[in-house]
């Protein structure tokens, strides 16, 4: 460079600052890794260190300021882009302590394979230009950044403060527009305001905006700027002057209050401990942190006892037992986490112990060091994630409410390169304090509510399985606790031949009486279904049972009320056969099922409604439909479709619309359907049972017609054995041979033709022999001298279970064998 100018456009020699003189300024060469590789006599004179003392060492120890990786990275990026950087930086003299120096960093260059930067410095000394006016001094050194722009909005003057704010040297600013220098600082908006001032001649006062600058890249700053026109003697606008002030601290306080207020509406929306913990994590990411974990003490999550782990007066255990209750990350799936939701954890930042939870004081670790021996020794798994994902700053805040410790919330930064500051602890404390109060409220409510629904849930099925025929999912939502325990129920019942029974029922009313009636009905349906009754006959038997119970005479008023409760019961029973894809159903005053075809078409097949259970004297009728593979069938109670308008037809339409939305996860679809249709408290229980159908294809089913000839037994037995071996079930070949031989022989001897044999391979291997006789065989124990009568006894001993069911054309005798545990195929989904 052969010349330079200050803000007034005069030669540099006339201004308060001059360009560095390379012959006299301190200079050093520093590698991209921060290692000093060159040291001049000027640098030795400025800082008192000889070359052999600093070359090869870290340049960071020459700074009199805390490490700031974000700022260093931003400066390096700017210099790599070919633009230098300048600023006031505190350095440390070897003997005399700190000194302020004007520091300049050159564009990057290479020395061999290493990327390097030339850094020159000059100690800042107060300079007074001879004849400089007080006004000039004020403008130059004002704490407000000031600049003058011409009518083309190009810089013609700026003071030192503005240069320091932006991190762009003065000589690079002059003659250029703001948008060319700082595109990340809302430059276009600011230039629009300056253009408005030029046009109208009216000032713009106190415009606030947020952005970054080269002086402190990767860290957000807030500025307040005012613009006013500059006019000449003829009142013509010749340019714009603007003044800017860094108001980051004020903006942060406002932002803190705004976040705290917003948190009050986002955290604690339900009286659920786990959901409240997750809401805290969801709210803080990415607003405040890149990774948040919420760990709660196990007694807080327990539904038994008081649930308080310790208080100020209580003894502290050696190590807290906590579980992961919530977590969120800017990275999908939270890969930084070493534990998942629900896992047991005992994380406390080293070297802190249980006292951290008791004292309730937050912990700030601005810079995480993965090489710290305490972390390596106590948290080796977390040290690995710190290295892998760049976790570099942490705040841990104990959760406490009503003098009780609840857990620990930890905030971590990784993608955001700015370390947590002490001011950030205030926000973290406020967020956790609000969440802690909500968690404690939820904890107390959960214990009270759990006691109210324990009996109700104990009467419902604890696990549902549709075998290979159906994928099933269910949701049960109890009524508002103030209305008491209800009487809705549902069940999935495995039947022979890979078939599955589905049932849903509703006992009108609430309270223990309705729950007891529901339990008796559910047991009766299971018993009748095990007798292989078709749906219409099952409901007829169930109706007779309810009628008899209702007519019982007793002096016990509670028993009378229990019996009368049956009069309000409804039921729907359906049986699905995965071989024929036929579903047979009958209902007793219950809403019809909903069916969603694979193409999304919704229908409500309506078998004759039939009367509610317990009226007697009226018949039930069954209907049969064919379901395409992967059809969805839903059974539900009326509480799901009544809605606020009490219009069940519209409610059924709403249910169909919700279920028609494709969702491969049946459980999620079931839960979301109930949540969408019943978003708030409801006066009636709600049960929804969903099943997605599968087909037992030809490769899993084989059948043969059997001639009425004893000689045919050998041929059929051989075919069955070969088929079982072809399925890879050689271990079951001998047993199958005995079962087929016995069942086919009995059919030829005692039954009526036509006779057929069918083998099914799903979750079990099933052998079925069908005939046209209605007489079922009877298991008996043969005496020592009897020549026969041992066949069915052997079948019963060698198989998992056996039985008979009646059809419109006769009966079927069946026997099931458990499949070997060697990974053999089990059904149509394999």
Short mmCIF file of N, CA, C and O in Angstrom, two decimals, residues 316-377:
data_model
loop_
_atom_site.label_atom_id
_atom_site.label_comp_id
_atom_site.label_asym_id
_atom_site.label_seq_id
_atom_site.Cartn_x
_atom_site.Cartn_y
_atom_site.Cartn_z
N UNK A 316 -29.04 -38.22 52.30
CA UNK A 316 -28.73 -38.35 50.87
C UNK A 316 -28.09 -39.69 50.60
O UNK A 316 -27.12 -40.06 51.25
N UNK A 317 -28.61 -40.48 49.67
CA UNK A 317 -27.97 -41.73 49.31
C UNK A 317 -26.64 -41.48 48.62
O UNK A 317 -26.35 -40.38 48.17
N UNK A 318 -25.80 -42.53 48.52
CA UNK A 318 -24.47 -42.37 47.95
C UNK A 318 -24.54 -41.95 46.48
O UNK A 318 -23.76 -41.13 46.02
N UNK A 319 -25.49 -42.52 45.73
CA UNK A 319 -25.60 -42.21 44.31
C UNK A 319 -27.07 -42.16 43.93
O UNK A 319 -27.83 -43.06 44.28
N UNK A 320 -27.49 -41.13 43.23
CA UNK A 320 -28.92 -41.03 42.92
C UNK A 320 -29.34 -42.00 41.82
O UNK A 320 -28.61 -42.20 40.85
N UNK A 321 -30.49 -42.62 42.00
CA UNK A 321 -31.06 -43.49 40.96
C UNK A 321 -32.04 -42.66 40.15
O UNK A 321 -33.09 -42.27 40.65
N UNK A 322 -31.68 -42.39 38.89
CA UNK A 322 -32.52 -41.55 38.04
C UNK A 322 -32.85 -42.31 36.75
O UNK A 322 -32.20 -43.29 36.40
N UNK A 323 -33.88 -41.82 36.06
CA UNK A 323 -34.23 -42.37 34.75
C UNK A 323 -34.37 -41.22 33.76
O UNK A 323 -34.78 -40.12 34.11
N UNK A 324 -34.01 -41.51 32.52
CA UNK A 324 -34.10 -40.52 31.47
C UNK A 324 -35.58 -40.28 31.15
O UNK A 324 -36.30 -41.17 30.72
N UNK A 325 -36.05 -39.05 31.41
CA UNK A 325 -37.46 -38.72 31.24
C UNK A 325 -37.72 -37.91 29.99
O UNK A 325 -38.84 -37.88 29.49
N UNK A 326 -36.71 -37.23 29.49
CA UNK A 326 -36.90 -36.42 28.29
C UNK A 326 -35.57 -36.05 27.69
O UNK A 326 -34.57 -35.89 28.41
N UNK A 327 -35.50 -35.93 26.38
CA UNK A 327 -34.29 -35.44 25.73
C UNK A 327 -34.64 -34.96 24.33
O UNK A 327 -35.61 -35.41 23.72
N UNK A 328 -33.82 -34.04 23.83
CA UNK A 328 -34.01 -33.50 22.49
C UNK A 328 -32.66 -33.02 21.98
O UNK A 328 -31.78 -32.65 22.76
N UNK A 329 -32.50 -33.05 20.66
CA UNK A 329 -31.24 -32.65 20.05
C UNK A 329 -31.52 -32.01 18.70
O UNK A 329 -32.54 -32.28 18.07
N UNK A 330 -30.58 -31.18 18.26
CA UNK A 330 -30.67 -30.65 16.90
C UNK A 330 -30.35 -31.73 15.88
O UNK A 330 -30.64 -31.57 14.69
N UNK A 331 -29.77 -32.83 16.34
CA UNK A 331 -29.49 -33.98 15.48
C UNK A 331 -30.60 -34.99 15.64
O UNK A 331 -30.98 -35.33 16.75
N UNK A 332 -31.10 -35.50 14.53
CA UNK A 332 -32.21 -36.44 14.56
C UNK A 332 -31.83 -37.70 15.32
O UNK A 332 -30.78 -38.29 15.08
N UNK A 333 -32.71 -38.09 16.24
CA UNK A 333 -32.49 -39.32 16.99
C UNK A 333 -31.61 -39.17 18.21
O UNK A 333 -31.32 -40.16 18.88
N UNK A 334 -31.16 -37.97 18.51
CA UNK A 334 -30.30 -37.72 19.69
C UNK A 334 -29.11 -38.68 19.73
O UNK A 334 -28.95 -39.44 20.71
N UNK A 335 -28.25 -38.69 18.71
CA UNK A 335 -27.12 -39.64 18.74
C UNK A 335 -26.12 -39.34 19.84
O UNK A 335 -25.31 -40.19 20.18
N UNK A 336 -26.15 -38.11 20.40
CA UNK A 336 -25.20 -37.78 21.48
C UNK A 336 -25.50 -38.52 22.77
O UNK A 336 -24.65 -38.65 23.64
N UNK A 337 -26.75 -38.99 22.90
CA UNK A 337 -27.19 -39.57 24.17
C UNK A 337 -26.58 -40.95 24.38
O UNK A 337 -26.52 -41.76 23.46
N UNK A 338 -26.14 -41.23 25.60
CA UNK A 338 -25.66 -42.57 25.95
C UNK A 338 -26.77 -43.38 26.62
O UNK A 338 -26.56 -44.53 26.97
N UNK A 339 -27.95 -42.77 26.81
CA UNK A 339 -29.10 -43.48 27.38
C UNK A 339 -30.34 -43.01 26.65
O UNK A 339 -30.41 -41.89 26.13
N UNK A 340 -31.33 -43.85 26.58
CA UNK A 340 -32.59 -43.56 25.91
C UNK A 340 -33.67 -43.22 26.95
O UNK A 340 -33.48 -43.41 28.15
N UNK A 341 -34.82 -42.76 26.46
CA UNK A 341 -35.93 -42.44 27.35
C UNK A 341 -36.32 -43.70 28.14
O UNK A 341 -36.51 -44.77 27.56
N UNK A 342 -36.41 -43.56 29.44
CA UNK A 342 -36.78 -44.68 30.30
C UNK A 342 -35.61 -45.44 30.88
O UNK A 342 -35.77 -46.22 31.82
N UNK A 343 -34.39 -45.23 30.31
CA UNK A 343 -33.22 -45.94 30.82
C UNK A 343 -32.80 -45.38 32.17
O UNK A 343 -32.99 -44.20 32.47
N UNK A 344 -32.19 -46.24 32.97
CA UNK A 344 -31.68 -45.81 34.26
C UNK A 344 -30.34 -45.09 34.06
O UNK A 344 -29.48 -45.55 33.30
N UNK A 345 -30.17 -43.96 34.72
CA UNK A 345 -28.95 -43.16 34.60
C UNK A 345 -28.54 -42.68 35.98
O UNK A 345 -29.34 -42.67 36.92
N UNK A 346 -27.27 -42.28 36.09
CA UNK A 346 -26.78 -41.70 37.35
C UNK A 346 -25.84 -40.54 37.05
O UNK A 346 -24.87 -40.32 37.75
N UNK A 347 -26.14 -39.78 35.98
CA UNK A 347 -25.22 -38.75 35.52
C UNK A 347 -25.22 -37.54 36.45
O UNK A 347 -26.26 -36.95 36.73
N UNK A 348 -24.03 -37.18 36.90
CA UNK A 348 -23.77 -35.93 37.59
C UNK A 348 -22.44 -35.42 37.05
O UNK A 348 -21.47 -36.20 36.97
N UNK A 349 -22.34 -34.15 36.67
CA UNK A 349 -21.08 -33.66 36.09
C UNK A 349 -19.94 -33.78 37.10
O UNK A 349 -20.06 -33.29 38.23
N UNK A 350 -18.85 -34.44 36.73
CA UNK A 350 -17.70 -34.51 37.65
C UNK A 350 -17.20 -33.11 37.95
O UNK A 350 -17.25 -32.23 37.08
N UNK A 351 -16.71 -32.84 39.18
CA UNK A 351 -16.57 -33.78 40.29
C UNK A 351 -17.76 -33.74 41.25
O UNK A 351 -17.60 -34.10 42.42
N UNK A 352 -18.92 -33.30 40.81
CA UNK A 352 -20.04 -33.09 41.70
C UNK A 352 -20.71 -34.41 42.07
O UNK A 352 -20.77 -35.34 41.28
N UNK A 353 -21.25 -34.45 43.28
CA UNK A 353 -21.95 -35.63 43.76
C UNK A 353 -23.39 -35.31 44.06
O UNK A 353 -23.98 -34.39 43.49
N UNK A 354 -23.97 -36.08 44.97
CA UNK A 354 -25.39 -35.93 45.31
C UNK A 354 -25.69 -34.54 45.87
O UNK A 354 -26.81 -34.04 45.74
N UNK A 355 -24.68 -33.90 46.44
CA UNK A 355 -24.91 -32.56 46.99
C UNK A 355 -25.40 -31.58 45.92
O UNK A 355 -26.05 -30.59 46.25
N UNK A 356 -25.09 -31.85 44.67
CA UNK A 356 -25.57 -30.98 43.60
C UNK A 356 -27.09 -30.96 43.57
O UNK A 356 -27.71 -29.90 43.41
N UNK A 357 -27.72 -32.12 43.73
CA UNK A 357 -29.18 -32.18 43.73
C UNK A 357 -29.76 -31.54 44.98
O UNK A 357 -30.86 -30.99 44.95
N UNK A 358 -29.06 -31.65 46.10
CA UNK A 358 -29.58 -31.12 47.36
C UNK A 358 -29.46 -29.60 47.40
O UNK A 358 -30.39 -28.90 47.80
N UNK A 359 -28.32 -29.07 46.98
CA UNK A 359 -28.10 -27.63 47.09
C UNK A 359 -28.92 -26.84 46.09
O UNK A 359 -29.32 -25.71 46.35
N UNK A 360 -29.16 -27.45 44.93
CA UNK A 360 -29.96 -26.77 43.92
C UNK A 360 -29.24 -25.68 43.17
O UNK A 360 -29.86 -24.90 42.48
N UNK A 361 -27.91 -25.60 43.26
CA UNK A 361 -27.16 -24.56 42.56
C UNK A 361 -26.73 -25.05 41.18
O UNK A 361 -26.15 -26.13 41.05
N UNK A 362 -27.00 -24.30 40.12
CA UNK A 362 -26.61 -24.72 38.77
C UNK A 362 -25.10 -24.81 38.61
O UNK A 362 -24.34 -24.13 39.31
N UNK A 363 -24.67 -25.63 37.68
CA UNK A 363 -23.27 -25.81 37.35
C UNK A 363 -23.03 -25.31 35.93
O UNK A 363 -23.72 -25.73 35.00
N UNK A 364 -22.06 -24.40 35.76
CA UNK A 364 -21.68 -23.90 34.45
C UNK A 364 -20.27 -24.38 34.13
O UNK A 364 -19.34 -24.15 34.89
N UNK A 365 -20.14 -25.09 32.99
CA UNK A 365 -18.82 -25.48 32.48
C UNK A 365 -18.70 -24.86 31.09
O UNK A 365 -19.17 -25.44 30.12
N UNK A 366 -18.12 -23.66 30.99
CA UNK A 366 -18.10 -22.96 29.69
C UNK A 366 -17.38 -23.75 28.60
O UNK A 366 -17.81 -23.77 27.46
N UNK A 367 -16.29 -24.43 28.98
CA UNK A 367 -15.52 -25.20 28.00
C UNK A 367 -15.34 -26.61 28.52
O UNK A 367 -14.67 -26.83 29.54
N UNK A 368 -15.97 -27.58 27.85
CA UNK A 368 -15.81 -28.98 28.22
C UNK A 368 -14.49 -29.51 27.67
O UNK A 368 -14.18 -29.31 26.49
N UNK A 369 -13.74 -30.15 28.53
CA UNK A 369 -12.45 -30.71 28.12
C UNK A 369 -12.53 -32.23 28.17
O UNK A 369 -12.52 -32.83 29.24
N UNK A 370 -12.63 -32.90 27.01
CA UNK A 370 -12.76 -34.36 27.02
C UNK A 370 -11.52 -35.08 27.54
O UNK A 370 -11.58 -36.27 27.81
N UNK A 371 -10.41 -34.35 27.67
CA UNK A 371 -9.21 -34.97 28.22
C UNK A 371 -9.12 -34.83 29.73
O UNK A 371 -8.15 -35.31 30.34
N UNK A 372 -10.10 -34.18 30.34
CA UNK A 372 -10.12 -34.02 31.79
C UNK A 372 -10.15 -35.40 32.46
O UNK A 372 -11.03 -36.22 32.18
N UNK A 373 -9.20 -35.63 33.34
CA UNK A 373 -9.07 -36.96 33.97
C UNK A 373 -10.32 -37.35 34.73
O UNK A 373 -10.69 -38.53 34.79
N UNK A 374 -11.01 -36.37 35.34
CA UNK A 374 -12.21 -36.70 36.12
C UNK A 374 -13.33 -37.20 35.20
O UNK A 374 -14.04 -38.14 35.54
N UNK A 375 -13.49 -36.56 34.05
CA UNK A 375 -14.50 -37.02 33.10
C UNK A 375 -14.14 -38.39 32.54
O UNK A 375 -14.98 -39.26 32.37
N UNK A 376 -12.87 -38.56 32.20
CA UNK A 376 -12.43 -39.84 31.64
C UNK A 376 -12.67 -40.97 32.63
O UNK A 376 -13.09 -42.07 32.26
N UNK A 377 -12.43 -40.70 33.91
CA UNK A 377 -12.58 -41.75 34.93
C UNK A 377 -14.04 -42.02 35.27
O UNK A 377 -14.45 -43.18 35.43
#
